[in-house]
Structures are given as structure tokens and as C-alpha cells.
Amino acid sequence: MDRLTAVVLAAGEGKRMRSRQPKVLHPLCGRPLIAYPLRTARALADRIVLVVGPNAADVVTLAGPDVRAVVQRERLGSGHAVLQAKSDCGDGTILVLPGDMPLLSVETIERLVDHHRKSRAAATVLTALVAEPNGYGRVLRQGGRVKRIVEDRDATDAEKKIAEINTSVYCFAAARLWPALGKVRPDNDQGEYYLTDVIGVLSRAGARVDAVLTPDPGEAAGVNDRKQLAEVAAVQRRRILDRLMEGGVTILDPATTYIEDGVTIGPDTTIHPQVVIEGESTIGSDCVIALGCHVSSSHLADRVTLKPYCVLSESAVDDDATLGPFCHLRPLSHVGPQAKVGNFVELKKSRIGRGSKVPHLSYVGDATLGEEVNVGAGTITCNYDGVAKHETKIGDRAFIGTNSSLVAPLTVGEGAYIGAGSTITKDVPPGALAVGRGHQVVKDGWAARKTKQREEHRG
Ligand code: UD1
Ligand code: CA
């Protein structure tokens, strides 16, 4: 069986990005650009070779151990880049994928590979018919066959009118590629070894060179600068939303909804406008995510309601819980089933048990709350003494009166009560009442005496 090796090109300098980090590490809908061709390569190829530039250790790490990385020490062009992969490729078919075209679909590449294998061509180019071919290499044909590719900057005015462009995705018969690549010369405007010139070399030698047109020219959009990054992201974002809607998710306003590629959402969940969901978040079914929520790397079970403007990161929320409006779950928070976290509540590294309520204006940090606990408005866990963080434990069915300060480390036993306005510094046994506040003093008739004194002073 003919083996397929994917060579992913990611050594280009990405000058037009004007960035300190390699172009292929820039994120697109939550994944670095390089993740997209690697995903395609994994779906189709037997072996993956990644060509990176110098100082690209981060790219290599991100690619993973199943990818062979080779370094192109000098950036002498896309042809030179492919040549660096030669000793890692072996025989069979070589599929070249650019690192900067994340919209290419697996189906399109599969069509290219199938065509190439059936036709037994020496090379097959994936091309696209585009309305604005400026900047792309143009495909020159003769009698239907591909003759050569001319780069935009080397093209004549007549050639620039050609609308069929080179996508930079190719299949080659390995046995034909390497000798042809050896014949490529850097005699062009940039003084580079162009992979595109292999097409002309093969065709002049009488080899068969085919082209396969992408059904959707939009797939051929490359990311060379930040404007293109934004344009491509807009297309990818819409694809993600379409996939979710096809799976039964209601998205009220796709134009203002930002959901990253790694997110999964169950059917009959409704997403309101201006929602952002990032990372590897999972959302169950029958949830409501209301206006302006920002959910990052978090897990929501089924029938969870996020009222407007909740911010969640690295947290989990169990079935039937209700959050917000305006609450903040910081990392490692866990809200149990049927629990309620209300407005202006901040949780950090805390667990709220089944059916417990923290309805208003609280800070709960490094705390574990049992079931059916009620935390009154304005309650604060004082978890930090300026040096270390300390834990608070609150047993099942405890009742914390409003505006209490719980000074950790602290344990409040099951069913205990804390009087409103208390500062609690010592553990409270189960079932006890703890009150820690100044005693109220009442002075009868005080106001009248005060008025009288004032009048005497004036007289
Ligand atoms: C390239 C094609 C052009 C095509 C366009 C599609 C060439 C000469 N031109 O142009 O015909 O229409 O893509 O987007 O190939 N690379 C390296 N090492 C290098 C130079 C490039 O690895 O020394 C890699 C880049 O990372 C990129 C690919 O090769 O993945 C193409 O290089 P790029 O500079 O982006 O070429 P374009 O000008 O976009
Ligand atoms: Ca490019």
C-alpha cells in the first residue's frame, strides 16, 4: 500500500504578522494555527514531518511526539523547506500542507489525495478560483494540464489576471519530487527556492501534473498578517457555531457569540448574545447561558442557568444549579447540584454543596460548604492572613447570618447558626449559635437631652 507522508511547512518567518512569536503559534478560535494542518495530517497521513524555523521549540512541543520535526536553519524558501524533510519522508506519496491555511477541510484534502493516487500523476496541486488573486501564485495551464505556477511578484500583467491560484497544498510522488526539487533555482524576485517551481520542472520533463479545484475557494484563505487572521477567524467562528446549531444548540445571535473550537455543548441549551466560551469547556443540555457570560475551561452539567454577566474560569457546575447575575467563579470552584450562587458573589477554590445558597455579595475562598447551607448577604471568608491561605469548612444545613466575617482556619459544624454581623474566629460546634459582635447599647430619651443641651449653650 502506498504510504502517505504529510509535510507541514511552518518555517516561514511570518514577517507580515509583525510579531515576536512564530506565526503558527497565533491562536485562531482557541487553537494555535499549526493545530489545524496537524489535525488534517493526523486524519489522513501515515507519517507527519513538520518543518520549523530556528528557535521554534515551542512549536515542536505543541505538535506532539507523533510528529517528526526538522529544522530549516536558513529560510531559503518553501522548496528549500520541503527539502529539509527528505530523509524523514520515505517513498510513496507526499502531501505538502502549509502551516498557515487553517480553513482547509479534511474532505478537500482527501479529495486531492484520492485524485492524485487514482491519476498516478507526478504532482497534483490544489487550486482555487478566487475573485481577488492578488498576492497568490497563479496557475498557468496549457491544454487543461498545469504547466507552471508563477508567483504574484514575478507575474506579468497578463498572468496577474489569472483567477486560478495555488493554495500551497500539493501531492507528489516521492520518486518524482526529490529529483525535481534538486533542479529548482532561486532565480526569482525574492532569491528563494520556490516549491512552486517544481511544478514547472516536472511539466517540462513531460510528467503529468494535475490540479484539483477546491469546491469552496474560501478554504484557501491564508494567514499572512493580522487582518487575514481576523478574517479567517470570523469564518472559523461561524463554522463552529453552525456545527453547534446543527447539534441542537440555540444561538440567539451568532454575530456576537464567540465559542472556541474545543467547546462541546449539549442539545436544547440556549446561548444568549455576547457570550464567550473558551478552552476545553463542556456545557450540558438544557442549559441557559444568558447575556454577556464569559466561560473559560469550565464544565457545566445539565439544566444549569447562568444569568447575565457571569465569569467562570476552570470551574465546575453541577445539574440544576443557578448562577448570577454578575458572579465570578475563579479557578477550582465547584458548585453542587441545585445550588444557587447569586449576584456579586466571588468564589475561589471552593466547593458549594448540594442545594446550598450564597445569594448576595459574598467572597468565599478556600472553603468547603456542605449541603443546604445558607450564607447570608455580605458574608466573607477571611482566608488570607497576609502570609498564607487558610481553609473554612461549613457543615450541612449551617446558617451564616448576614455580613459575617469567617476568619480561617475555621470549622462551622452541621446545623450551627452564626448571628448576623459576627466576626467568627473560633470553631463553632454542630448545632450551636455563635455571635461575635459588640453589644448594642440603647439610651432612652437621648435625642431630647441632646437638643436641650444645645439650646442652653446658645442661650
Ligand atoms: C505561497 C506560494 C504561493 C501560494 C500561496 C498560498 C510559494 C513560493 N508560494 O506563497 O504560490 O499561492 O503560498 O497561500 O510557495 N515556508 C517555509 N520556509 C521558507 C519559506 C516558506 O517553511 O523558507 C513555509 C511557510 O511557513 C508557509 C509556506 O511555506 O507555510 C508558504 O510560504 P509563504 O511565505 O507563506 O508563501 P506565500 O507568499 O504565502
Ligand atoms: Ca502564506
Short mmCIF file of C-alpha atoms and ligand atoms in Angstrom, two decimals:
data_model
loop_
_atom_site.label_atom_id
_atom_site.label_comp_id
_atom_site.label_asym_id
_atom_site.label_seq_id
_atom_site.Cartn_x
_atom_site.Cartn_y
_atom_site.Cartn_z
CA MET A 1 0.00 0.00 0.00
CA ASP A 2 1.21 3.48 -0.94
CA ARG A 3 2.21 5.33 2.22
CA LEU A 4 1.19 8.93 2.74
CA THR A 5 3.62 11.32 4.42
CA ALA A 6 2.36 14.78 5.30
CA VAL A 7 4.96 17.53 5.28
CA VAL A 8 3.67 20.54 7.18
CA LEU A 9 5.50 23.78 6.40
CA ALA A 10 5.88 26.12 9.33
CA ALA A 11 9.30 27.64 8.99
CA GLY A 12 8.26 30.84 7.23
CA GLU A 13 9.25 33.95 9.13
CA GLY A 14 5.76 35.36 9.19
CA LYS A 15 7.22 38.85 8.77
CA ARG A 16 3.87 40.33 7.87
CA MET A 17 2.49 39.41 11.30
CA ARG A 18 4.96 41.81 12.96
CA SER A 19 5.10 39.55 15.98
CA ARG A 20 7.77 38.24 18.32
CA GLN A 21 6.19 34.80 18.36
CA PRO A 22 6.13 32.39 15.41
CA LYS A 23 3.12 32.92 13.17
CA VAL A 24 1.84 29.37 13.60
CA LEU A 25 1.50 29.86 17.37
CA HIS A 26 -1.01 32.67 17.00
CA PRO A 27 -4.38 31.41 18.21
CA LEU A 28 -7.40 31.00 15.99
CA CYS A 29 -10.64 30.25 17.84
CA GLY A 30 -8.69 28.83 20.77
CA ARG A 31 -6.15 26.69 18.93
CA PRO A 32 -2.77 27.73 17.56
CA LEU A 33 -2.73 27.96 13.76
CA ILE A 34 -0.44 24.94 13.49
CA ALA A 35 -3.02 22.71 15.20
CA TYR A 36 -5.26 22.90 12.12
CA PRO A 37 -2.94 21.34 9.49
CA LEU A 38 -1.73 18.84 12.08
CA ARG A 39 -5.31 17.74 12.68
CA THR A 40 -5.79 17.24 8.94
CA ALA A 41 -2.48 15.41 8.68
CA ARG A 42 -3.40 13.10 11.56
CA ALA A 43 -6.71 12.28 9.89
CA LEU A 44 -5.12 11.25 6.59
CA ALA A 45 -1.40 10.53 6.75
CA ASP A 46 0.70 7.60 7.95
CA ARG A 47 3.54 9.88 8.97
CA ILE A 48 3.89 13.60 9.71
CA VAL A 49 7.00 15.69 9.22
CA LEU A 50 6.92 19.26 10.48
CA VAL A 51 9.38 21.79 9.10
CA VAL A 52 10.07 24.57 11.60
CA GLY A 53 12.42 27.53 11.72
CA PRO A 54 15.19 28.01 14.25
CA ASN A 55 14.05 28.83 17.81
CA ALA A 56 10.76 27.03 17.38
CA ALA A 57 10.98 24.64 20.34
CA ASP A 58 7.50 25.74 21.43
CA VAL A 59 6.05 24.76 18.06
CA VAL A 60 7.71 21.32 18.24
CA THR A 61 6.45 20.69 21.78
CA LEU A 62 2.97 21.73 20.81
CA ALA A 63 2.98 19.43 17.77
CA GLY A 64 3.41 16.36 19.96
CA PRO A 65 5.55 13.22 19.97
CA ASP A 66 3.93 11.61 16.91
CA VAL A 67 5.31 14.37 14.69
CA ARG A 68 8.87 14.32 13.37
CA ALA A 69 10.24 17.84 13.45
CA VAL A 70 13.03 19.05 11.19
CA VAL A 71 14.61 22.48 11.39
CA GLN A 72 15.11 24.69 8.36
CA ARG A 73 18.10 26.69 9.62
CA GLU A 74 18.02 29.29 6.87
CA ARG A 75 14.75 30.40 5.39
CA LEU A 76 15.57 29.96 1.76
CA GLY A 77 12.04 29.38 0.50
CA SER A 78 9.22 26.84 0.51
CA GLY A 79 11.14 24.47 -1.84
CA HIS A 80 14.15 24.50 0.44
CA ALA A 81 11.83 23.89 3.40
CA VAL A 82 10.40 20.70 1.83
CA LEU A 83 13.93 19.52 1.01
CA GLN A 84 14.77 19.54 4.75
CA ALA A 85 12.12 16.83 5.25
CA LYS A 86 13.56 14.50 2.59
CA SER A 87 15.34 11.97 4.81
CA ASP A 88 12.26 11.65 7.05
CA CYS A 89 9.79 11.07 4.23
CA GLY A 90 10.42 7.73 2.59
CA ASP A 91 8.65 6.51 -0.55
CA GLY A 92 5.03 6.76 -1.52
CA THR A 93 3.01 9.95 -1.70
CA ILE A 94 4.00 13.23 -0.13
CA LEU A 95 1.28 15.65 0.88
CA VAL A 96 2.51 19.19 1.48
CA LEU A 97 0.37 21.31 3.80
CA PRO A 98 1.10 24.94 4.58
CA GLY A 99 1.05 25.84 8.25
CA ASP A 100 -0.97 28.99 7.68
CA MET A 101 -4.23 27.83 5.97
CA PRO A 102 -6.46 26.70 8.80
CA LEU A 103 -9.73 26.70 6.87
CA LEU A 104 -8.77 23.80 4.60
CA SER A 105 -11.11 20.91 5.36
CA VAL A 106 -10.11 17.27 5.70
CA GLU A 107 -12.66 16.41 2.98
CA THR A 108 -10.99 18.71 0.47
CA ILE A 109 -7.52 17.33 1.16
CA GLU A 110 -8.87 13.80 0.98
CA ARG A 111 -10.27 14.55 -2.49
CA LEU A 112 -6.86 15.81 -3.57
CA VAL A 113 -5.09 12.69 -2.27
CA ASP A 114 -7.66 10.37 -3.87
CA HIS A 115 -7.38 12.10 -7.22
CA HIS A 116 -3.59 12.02 -7.07
CA ARG A 117 -3.48 8.32 -6.28
CA LYS A 118 -6.01 7.37 -8.97
CA SER A 119 -4.43 9.50 -11.71
CA ARG A 120 -0.90 8.40 -10.82
CA ALA A 121 0.25 11.95 -11.60
CA ALA A 122 3.75 13.06 -10.65
CA ALA A 123 2.22 16.02 -8.87
CA THR A 124 -1.28 17.30 -8.11
CA VAL A 125 -1.89 20.86 -6.98
CA LEU A 126 -4.89 22.02 -5.01
CA THR A 127 -6.07 25.21 -6.69
CA ALA A 128 -8.86 27.71 -6.12
CA LEU A 129 -10.73 30.19 -8.27
CA VAL A 130 -10.81 33.45 -6.36
CA ALA A 131 -12.19 36.92 -7.06
CA GLU A 132 -9.07 38.66 -5.74
CA PRO A 133 -6.00 36.63 -6.66
CA ASN A 134 -3.58 39.40 -5.62
CA GLY A 135 -0.62 38.05 -3.68
CA TYR A 136 -1.12 34.39 -4.60
CA GLY A 137 0.79 32.24 -7.05
CA ARG A 138 -1.15 31.86 -10.34
CA VAL A 139 -1.70 28.54 -12.10
CA LEU A 140 -0.67 28.58 -15.75
CA ARG A 141 -2.32 25.88 -17.81
CA GLN A 142 -1.86 24.61 -21.31
CA GLY A 143 -4.46 22.37 -22.86
CA GLY A 144 -6.02 21.77 -19.48
CA ARG A 145 -2.79 20.48 -17.91
CA VAL A 146 -0.86 22.54 -15.37
CA LYS A 147 2.29 23.96 -16.93
CA ARG A 148 3.73 26.00 -14.10
CA ILE A 149 2.99 28.33 -11.23
CA VAL A 150 4.12 31.92 -11.24
CA GLU A 151 4.38 33.93 -8.03
CA ASP A 152 2.47 37.20 -7.86
CA ARG A 153 5.64 39.27 -7.62
CA ASP A 154 7.16 37.55 -10.65
CA ALA A 155 3.97 37.56 -12.76
CA THR A 156 3.39 39.64 -15.87
CA ASP A 157 0.30 41.86 -16.04
CA ALA A 158 -1.42 39.25 -18.20
CA GLU A 159 -0.57 36.44 -15.75
CA LYS A 160 -1.84 38.54 -12.85
CA LYS A 161 -5.31 38.42 -14.44
CA ILE A 162 -5.49 34.65 -13.94
CA ALA A 163 -8.02 33.83 -11.22
CA GLU A 164 -6.89 30.26 -10.53
CA ILE A 165 -4.44 30.34 -7.64
CA ASN A 166 -2.10 27.88 -5.99
CA THR A 167 -3.30 27.02 -2.47
CA SER A 168 0.14 25.70 -1.49
CA VAL A 169 -1.28 22.23 -0.92
CA TYR A 170 0.21 19.55 -3.15
CA CYS A 171 0.57 15.82 -3.57
CA PHE A 172 3.79 14.49 -5.04
CA ALA A 173 5.06 11.08 -5.97
CA ALA A 174 8.18 10.99 -3.78
CA ALA A 175 10.24 9.46 -6.56
CA ARG A 176 9.44 12.44 -8.81
CA LEU A 177 9.59 15.21 -6.19
CA TRP A 178 13.19 14.93 -4.96
CA PRO A 179 14.97 14.98 -8.34
CA ALA A 180 12.76 17.87 -9.49
CA LEU A 181 13.39 19.83 -6.30
CA GLY A 182 17.12 19.47 -6.93
CA LYS A 183 16.65 21.33 -10.20
CA VAL A 184 14.91 24.36 -8.67
CA ARG A 185 16.99 27.55 -8.74
CA PRO A 186 16.47 30.75 -6.69
CA ASP A 187 16.16 32.89 -9.81
CA ASN A 188 13.17 34.99 -8.77
CA ASP A 189 12.34 38.31 -7.20
CA GLN A 190 12.98 37.03 -3.66
CA GLY A 191 16.03 34.89 -4.42
CA GLU A 192 14.29 31.88 -2.81
CA TYR A 193 13.92 28.20 -3.71
CA TYR A 194 10.22 28.08 -4.55
CA LEU A 195 8.35 24.81 -4.17
CA THR A 196 6.05 26.12 -6.86
CA ASP A 197 8.88 25.81 -9.39
CA VAL A 198 8.80 22.00 -9.01
CA ILE A 199 5.56 22.06 -10.99
CA GLY A 200 7.26 23.74 -13.98
CA VAL A 201 10.26 21.41 -13.74
CA LEU A 202 8.05 18.29 -13.79
CA SER A 203 5.81 19.56 -16.55
CA ARG A 204 8.77 20.50 -18.78
CA ALA A 205 10.12 16.99 -18.25
CA GLY A 206 6.85 15.65 -19.64
CA ALA A 207 5.48 14.38 -16.31
CA ARG A 208 1.79 14.51 -15.61
CA VAL A 209 0.79 17.42 -13.35
CA ASP A 210 -2.88 17.70 -12.36
CA ALA A 211 -4.89 20.26 -10.49
CA VAL A 212 -7.87 19.74 -8.21
CA LEU A 213 -10.09 22.75 -7.59
CA THR A 214 -11.34 23.44 -4.08
CA PRO A 215 -15.13 23.45 -4.11
CA ASP A 216 -15.09 26.36 -1.65
CA PRO A 217 -12.41 28.93 -2.51
CA GLY A 218 -12.82 30.37 1.00
CA GLU A 219 -10.91 27.35 2.29
CA ALA A 220 -7.80 28.62 0.58
CA ALA A 221 -7.54 31.78 2.65
CA GLY A 222 -4.06 32.06 4.13
CA VAL A 223 -2.98 33.90 7.25
CA ASN A 224 -0.07 36.17 6.47
CA ASP A 225 -1.00 39.23 8.51
CA ARG A 226 -3.29 40.11 11.38
CA LYS A 227 -6.07 41.35 9.15
CA GLN A 228 -6.23 37.96 7.47
CA LEU A 229 -6.07 36.31 10.89
CA ALA A 230 -9.22 38.18 11.89
CA GLU A 231 -10.98 37.38 8.59
CA VAL A 232 -10.15 33.68 8.82
CA ALA A 233 -11.20 33.64 12.49
CA ALA A 234 -14.59 35.06 11.55
CA VAL A 235 -15.14 32.19 9.09
CA GLN A 236 -13.92 29.56 11.55
CA ARG A 237 -16.10 31.02 14.31
CA ARG A 238 -19.17 30.75 12.14
CA ARG A 239 -18.30 27.13 11.29
CA ILE A 240 -18.11 26.29 15.00
CA LEU A 241 -21.50 27.93 15.64
CA ASP A 242 -23.03 26.13 12.65
CA ARG A 243 -21.77 22.79 13.97
CA LEU A 244 -23.27 23.54 17.39
CA MET A 245 -26.60 24.66 15.92
CA GLU A 246 -26.74 21.53 13.77
CA GLY A 247 -26.26 19.58 17.02
CA GLY A 248 -29.32 21.19 18.63
CA VAL A 249 -27.93 24.25 20.40
CA THR A 250 -29.91 27.51 20.10
CA ILE A 251 -27.66 30.51 19.47
CA LEU A 252 -29.75 33.67 19.59
CA ASP A 253 -27.18 35.94 17.97
CA PRO A 254 -24.35 34.20 16.10
CA ALA A 255 -22.86 37.58 15.19
CA THR A 256 -21.92 38.33 18.80
CA THR A 257 -21.25 34.80 20.09
CA TYR A 258 -17.65 33.63 20.43
CA ILE A 259 -17.20 29.92 21.06
CA GLU A 260 -13.84 28.25 20.69
CA ASP A 261 -13.10 25.09 18.78
CA GLY A 262 -12.60 22.83 21.82
CA VAL A 263 -16.01 23.54 23.36
CA THR A 264 -18.84 20.99 23.41
CA ILE A 265 -22.47 21.91 24.15
CA GLY A 266 -25.45 19.60 24.61
CA PRO A 267 -28.79 19.88 22.79
CA ASP A 268 -31.50 22.33 23.84
CA THR A 269 -29.06 24.65 25.51
CA THR A 270 -29.67 28.31 24.68
CA ILE A 271 -26.86 30.80 24.26
CA HIS A 272 -27.83 34.47 24.52
CA PRO A 273 -25.96 37.35 22.81
CA GLN A 274 -22.44 38.47 23.69
CA VAL A 275 -21.37 35.20 25.24
CA VAL A 276 -17.78 33.95 25.10
CA ILE A 277 -16.99 30.27 25.80
CA GLU A 278 -13.34 29.29 25.67
CA GLY A 279 -10.91 26.43 26.14
CA GLU A 280 -11.95 22.82 26.52
CA SER A 281 -15.22 23.80 28.18
CA THR A 282 -18.15 21.41 28.24
CA ILE A 283 -21.74 22.54 28.61
CA GLY A 284 -24.55 20.04 29.13
CA SER A 285 -28.04 20.03 27.71
CA ASP A 286 -30.98 22.29 28.60
CA CYS A 287 -28.70 24.98 29.99
CA VAL A 288 -29.25 28.72 29.59
CA ILE A 289 -26.22 30.96 29.19
CA ALA A 290 -27.54 34.50 29.40
CA LEU A 291 -26.24 37.80 28.09
CA GLY A 292 -22.58 38.63 28.45
CA CYS A 293 -21.30 35.49 30.20
CA HIS A 294 -17.63 34.55 29.87
CA VAL A 295 -16.91 30.86 30.45
CA SER A 296 -13.37 29.60 30.23
CA SER A 297 -12.12 26.00 30.67
CA SER A 298 -15.16 25.09 32.77
CA HIS A 299 -17.68 22.29 32.94
CA LEU A 300 -21.40 22.84 33.25
CA ALA A 301 -23.65 19.82 33.73
CA ASP A 302 -27.32 19.73 32.61
CA ARG A 303 -30.02 22.36 33.22
CA VAL A 304 -27.56 24.90 34.59
CA THR A 305 -28.65 28.53 34.36
CA LEU A 306 -26.12 31.31 34.08
CA LYS A 307 -27.95 34.62 34.46
CA PRO A 308 -26.37 37.64 32.73
CA TYR A 309 -22.71 38.55 33.14
CA CYS A 310 -21.25 35.55 34.95
CA VAL A 311 -17.49 34.99 34.64
CA LEU A 312 -16.26 31.43 35.15
CA SER A 313 -12.79 30.00 34.82
CA GLU A 314 -11.54 26.46 35.47
CA SER A 315 -14.66 25.67 37.46
CA ALA A 316 -17.42 23.08 37.52
CA VAL A 317 -21.15 23.49 38.00
CA ASP A 318 -23.45 20.53 38.64
CA ASP A 319 -27.01 19.81 37.43
CA ASP A 320 -29.76 22.37 38.06
CA ALA A 321 -27.54 24.98 39.68
CA THR A 322 -28.23 28.69 39.12
CA LEU A 323 -25.58 31.37 38.98
CA GLY A 324 -25.60 35.15 38.70
CA PRO A 325 -26.31 37.70 37.57
CA PHE A 326 -22.79 39.08 38.00
CA CYS A 327 -20.90 36.32 39.76
CA HIS A 328 -17.28 35.31 39.46
CA LEU A 329 -16.07 31.73 39.73
CA ARG A 330 -12.31 31.72 39.95
CA PRO A 331 -10.27 28.55 39.35
CA LEU A 332 -11.14 25.32 41.15
CA SER A 333 -14.61 26.34 42.22
CA HIS A 334 -17.28 23.65 42.24
CA VAL A 335 -20.97 24.45 42.59
CA GLY A 336 -23.03 21.41 43.54
CA PRO A 337 -26.40 20.30 42.19
CA GLN A 338 -29.34 22.68 42.74
CA ALA A 339 -27.06 25.17 44.45
CA LYS A 340 -27.50 28.90 43.98
CA VAL A 341 -24.77 31.49 43.66
CA GLY A 342 -26.23 34.97 43.35
CA ASN A 343 -25.19 38.45 42.39
CA PHE A 344 -21.82 39.94 43.27
CA VAL A 345 -20.50 36.69 44.68
CA GLU A 346 -16.89 35.62 44.14
CA LEU A 347 -15.85 32.01 44.66
CA LYS A 348 -12.25 30.80 44.64
CA LYS A 349 -11.09 27.20 45.13
CA SER A 350 -14.31 26.43 46.98
CA ARG A 351 -16.95 23.76 46.95
CA ILE A 352 -20.60 24.61 47.43
CA GLY A 353 -22.66 21.54 48.33
CA ARG A 354 -25.99 20.34 47.01
CA GLY A 355 -28.79 22.88 47.38
CA SER A 356 -26.64 25.41 49.24
CA LYS A 357 -27.15 29.13 48.68
CA VAL A 358 -24.73 32.03 48.53
CA PRO A 359 -27.17 34.56 47.15
CA HIS A 360 -25.67 38.04 47.57
CA LEU A 361 -22.42 39.98 47.89
CA SER A 362 -20.03 37.36 49.29
CA TYR A 363 -16.44 36.25 48.96
CA VAL A 364 -15.97 32.52 49.51
CA GLY A 365 -12.36 31.37 49.14
CA ASP A 366 -10.64 28.09 50.11
CA ALA A 367 -13.93 26.91 51.60
CA THR A 368 -15.95 23.72 51.61
CA LEU A 369 -19.67 24.11 52.19
CA GLY A 370 -21.87 21.09 52.86
CA GLU A 371 -25.47 20.63 51.68
CA GLU A 372 -28.35 23.05 52.24
CA VAL A 373 -26.10 25.70 53.76
CA ASN A 374 -27.39 29.28 53.73
CA VAL A 375 -24.82 32.04 53.53
CA GLY A 376 -26.28 35.47 54.30
CA ALA A 377 -25.60 38.59 52.24
CA GLY A 378 -22.21 40.16 52.64
CA THR A 379 -20.52 37.15 54.23
CA ILE A 380 -16.78 36.97 53.71
CA THR A 381 -14.31 34.17 54.34
CA CYS A 382 -11.13 35.79 55.66
CA ASN A 383 -8.85 33.20 54.10
CA TYR A 384 -5.61 35.16 53.92
CA ASP A 385 -3.58 36.41 56.86
CA GLY A 386 -1.09 38.27 54.73
CA VAL A 387 1.23 35.26 54.53
CA ALA A 388 -0.73 32.05 53.96
CA LYS A 389 -4.18 30.93 52.81
CA HIS A 390 -6.39 29.06 55.29
CA GLU A 391 -9.47 26.88 54.87
CA THR A 392 -13.03 27.27 56.04
CA LYS A 393 -15.37 24.29 56.47
CA ILE A 394 -19.10 24.75 56.87
CA GLY A 395 -21.23 21.71 57.72
CA ASP A 396 -24.59 20.70 56.23
CA ARG A 397 -27.56 22.97 56.95
CA ALA A 398 -25.48 25.60 58.77
CA PHE A 399 -26.91 29.13 58.66
CA ILE A 400 -24.46 32.01 58.36
CA GLY A 401 -26.06 35.35 59.31
CA THR A 402 -25.58 38.32 57.02
CA ASN A 403 -22.40 40.34 56.99
CA SER A 404 -20.34 37.77 58.90
CA SER A 405 -16.56 37.58 58.70
CA LEU A 406 -15.38 33.98 58.97
CA VAL A 407 -11.71 34.10 59.96
CA ALA A 408 -9.95 30.98 58.69
CA PRO A 409 -8.84 28.38 59.57
CA LEU A 410 -12.35 27.74 60.78
CA THR A 411 -14.91 24.96 61.05
CA VAL A 412 -18.61 25.66 61.48
CA GLY A 413 -20.39 22.47 62.48
CA GLU A 414 -23.54 20.93 60.98
CA GLY A 415 -26.70 22.87 61.63
CA ALA A 416 -24.85 25.63 63.53
CA TYR A 417 -26.03 29.27 63.41
CA ILE A 418 -23.89 32.39 63.16
CA GLY A 419 -25.55 35.63 64.28
CA ALA A 420 -25.66 38.44 61.73
CA GLY A 421 -22.71 40.81 61.72
CA SER A 422 -20.39 38.40 63.56
CA THR A 423 -16.65 38.14 63.30
CA ILE A 424 -16.03 34.44 63.96
CA THR A 425 -12.51 33.43 64.90
CA LYS A 426 -13.10 30.16 66.77
CA ASP A 427 -14.64 26.88 65.59
CA VAL A 428 -18.39 26.58 66.10
CA PRO A 429 -19.67 23.14 67.24
CA PRO A 430 -22.59 21.44 65.45
CA GLY A 431 -25.97 22.83 66.38
CA ALA A 432 -24.53 25.81 68.35
CA LEU A 433 -25.25 29.52 67.93
CA ALA A 434 -22.19 31.76 67.71
CA VAL A 435 -22.45 35.52 67.95
CA GLY A 436 -19.33 37.61 67.79
CA ARG A 437 -20.19 41.31 67.74
CA GLY A 438 -20.26 44.37 70.02
CA HIS A 439 -23.27 44.54 72.33
CA GLN A 440 -25.92 47.06 71.38
CA VAL A 441 -26.40 49.93 73.85
CA VAL A 442 -29.77 51.78 73.97
CA LYS A 443 -30.04 55.17 75.70
CA ASP A 444 -33.68 56.20 76.18
CA GLY A 445 -34.52 59.88 75.64
CA TRP A 446 -31.00 60.63 74.44
CA ALA A 447 -32.04 62.78 71.48
CA ALA A 448 -34.22 65.13 73.58
CA ARG A 449 -31.48 65.62 76.15
CA LYS A 450 -29.03 66.45 73.39
CA THR A 451 -31.37 69.12 71.92
CA LYS A 452 -31.90 70.69 75.31
CA GLN A 453 -28.16 70.90 75.96
CA ARG A 454 -27.62 72.64 72.62
CA GLU A 455 -30.32 75.24 73.32
CA GLU A 456 -28.85 76.04 76.77
CA HIS A 457 -25.45 76.52 75.19
CA ARG A 458 -26.82 79.05 72.68
CA GLY A 459 -28.87 80.97 75.27
C1 UD1 B 1 2.83 30.55 -1.12
C2 UD1 B 1 3.05 30.03 -2.54
C3 UD1 B 1 2.01 30.65 -3.47
C4 UD1 B 1 0.62 30.34 -2.96
C5 UD1 B 1 0.48 30.80 -1.51
C6 UD1 B 1 -0.82 30.32 -0.95
C7 UD1 B 1 5.45 29.66 -2.75
C8 UD1 B 1 6.71 30.17 -3.34
N1 UD1 B 1 4.37 30.39 -2.98
O1 UD1 B 1 3.04 31.96 -1.12
O2 UD1 B 1 2.14 30.15 -4.79
O3 UD1 B 1 -0.37 30.98 -3.75
O4 UD1 B 1 1.52 30.22 -0.71
O5 UD1 B 1 -1.02 30.87 0.32
O6 UD1 B 1 5.47 28.61 -2.14
N2 UD1 B 1 7.96 28.36 4.33
C9 UD1 B 1 8.96 27.70 5.00
N3 UD1 B 1 10.25 28.09 4.79
C10 UD1 B 1 10.59 29.10 3.96
C11 UD1 B 1 9.55 29.79 3.30
C12 UD1 B 1 8.24 29.38 3.47
O7 UD1 B 1 8.70 26.78 5.77
O8 UD1 B 1 11.79 29.39 3.82
C13 UD1 B 1 6.58 27.91 4.53
C14 UD1 B 1 5.72 28.94 5.24
O9 UD1 B 1 5.75 28.74 6.65
C15 UD1 B 1 4.32 28.67 4.67
C16 UD1 B 1 4.62 28.13 3.27
O10 UD1 B 1 5.97 27.71 3.29
O11 UD1 B 1 3.65 27.67 5.38
C17 UD1 B 1 4.41 29.19 2.21
O12 UD1 B 1 5.27 30.30 2.47
P1 UD1 B 1 4.75 31.80 2.46
O13 UD1 B 1 5.90 32.71 2.70
O14 UD1 B 1 3.58 31.95 3.33
O15 UD1 B 1 4.36 31.92 0.92
P2 UD1 B 1 3.26 32.80 0.25
O16 UD1 B 1 3.85 34.10 -0.14
O17 UD1 B 1 2.04 32.81 1.05
CA CA B 2 1.33 32.03 3.09
#
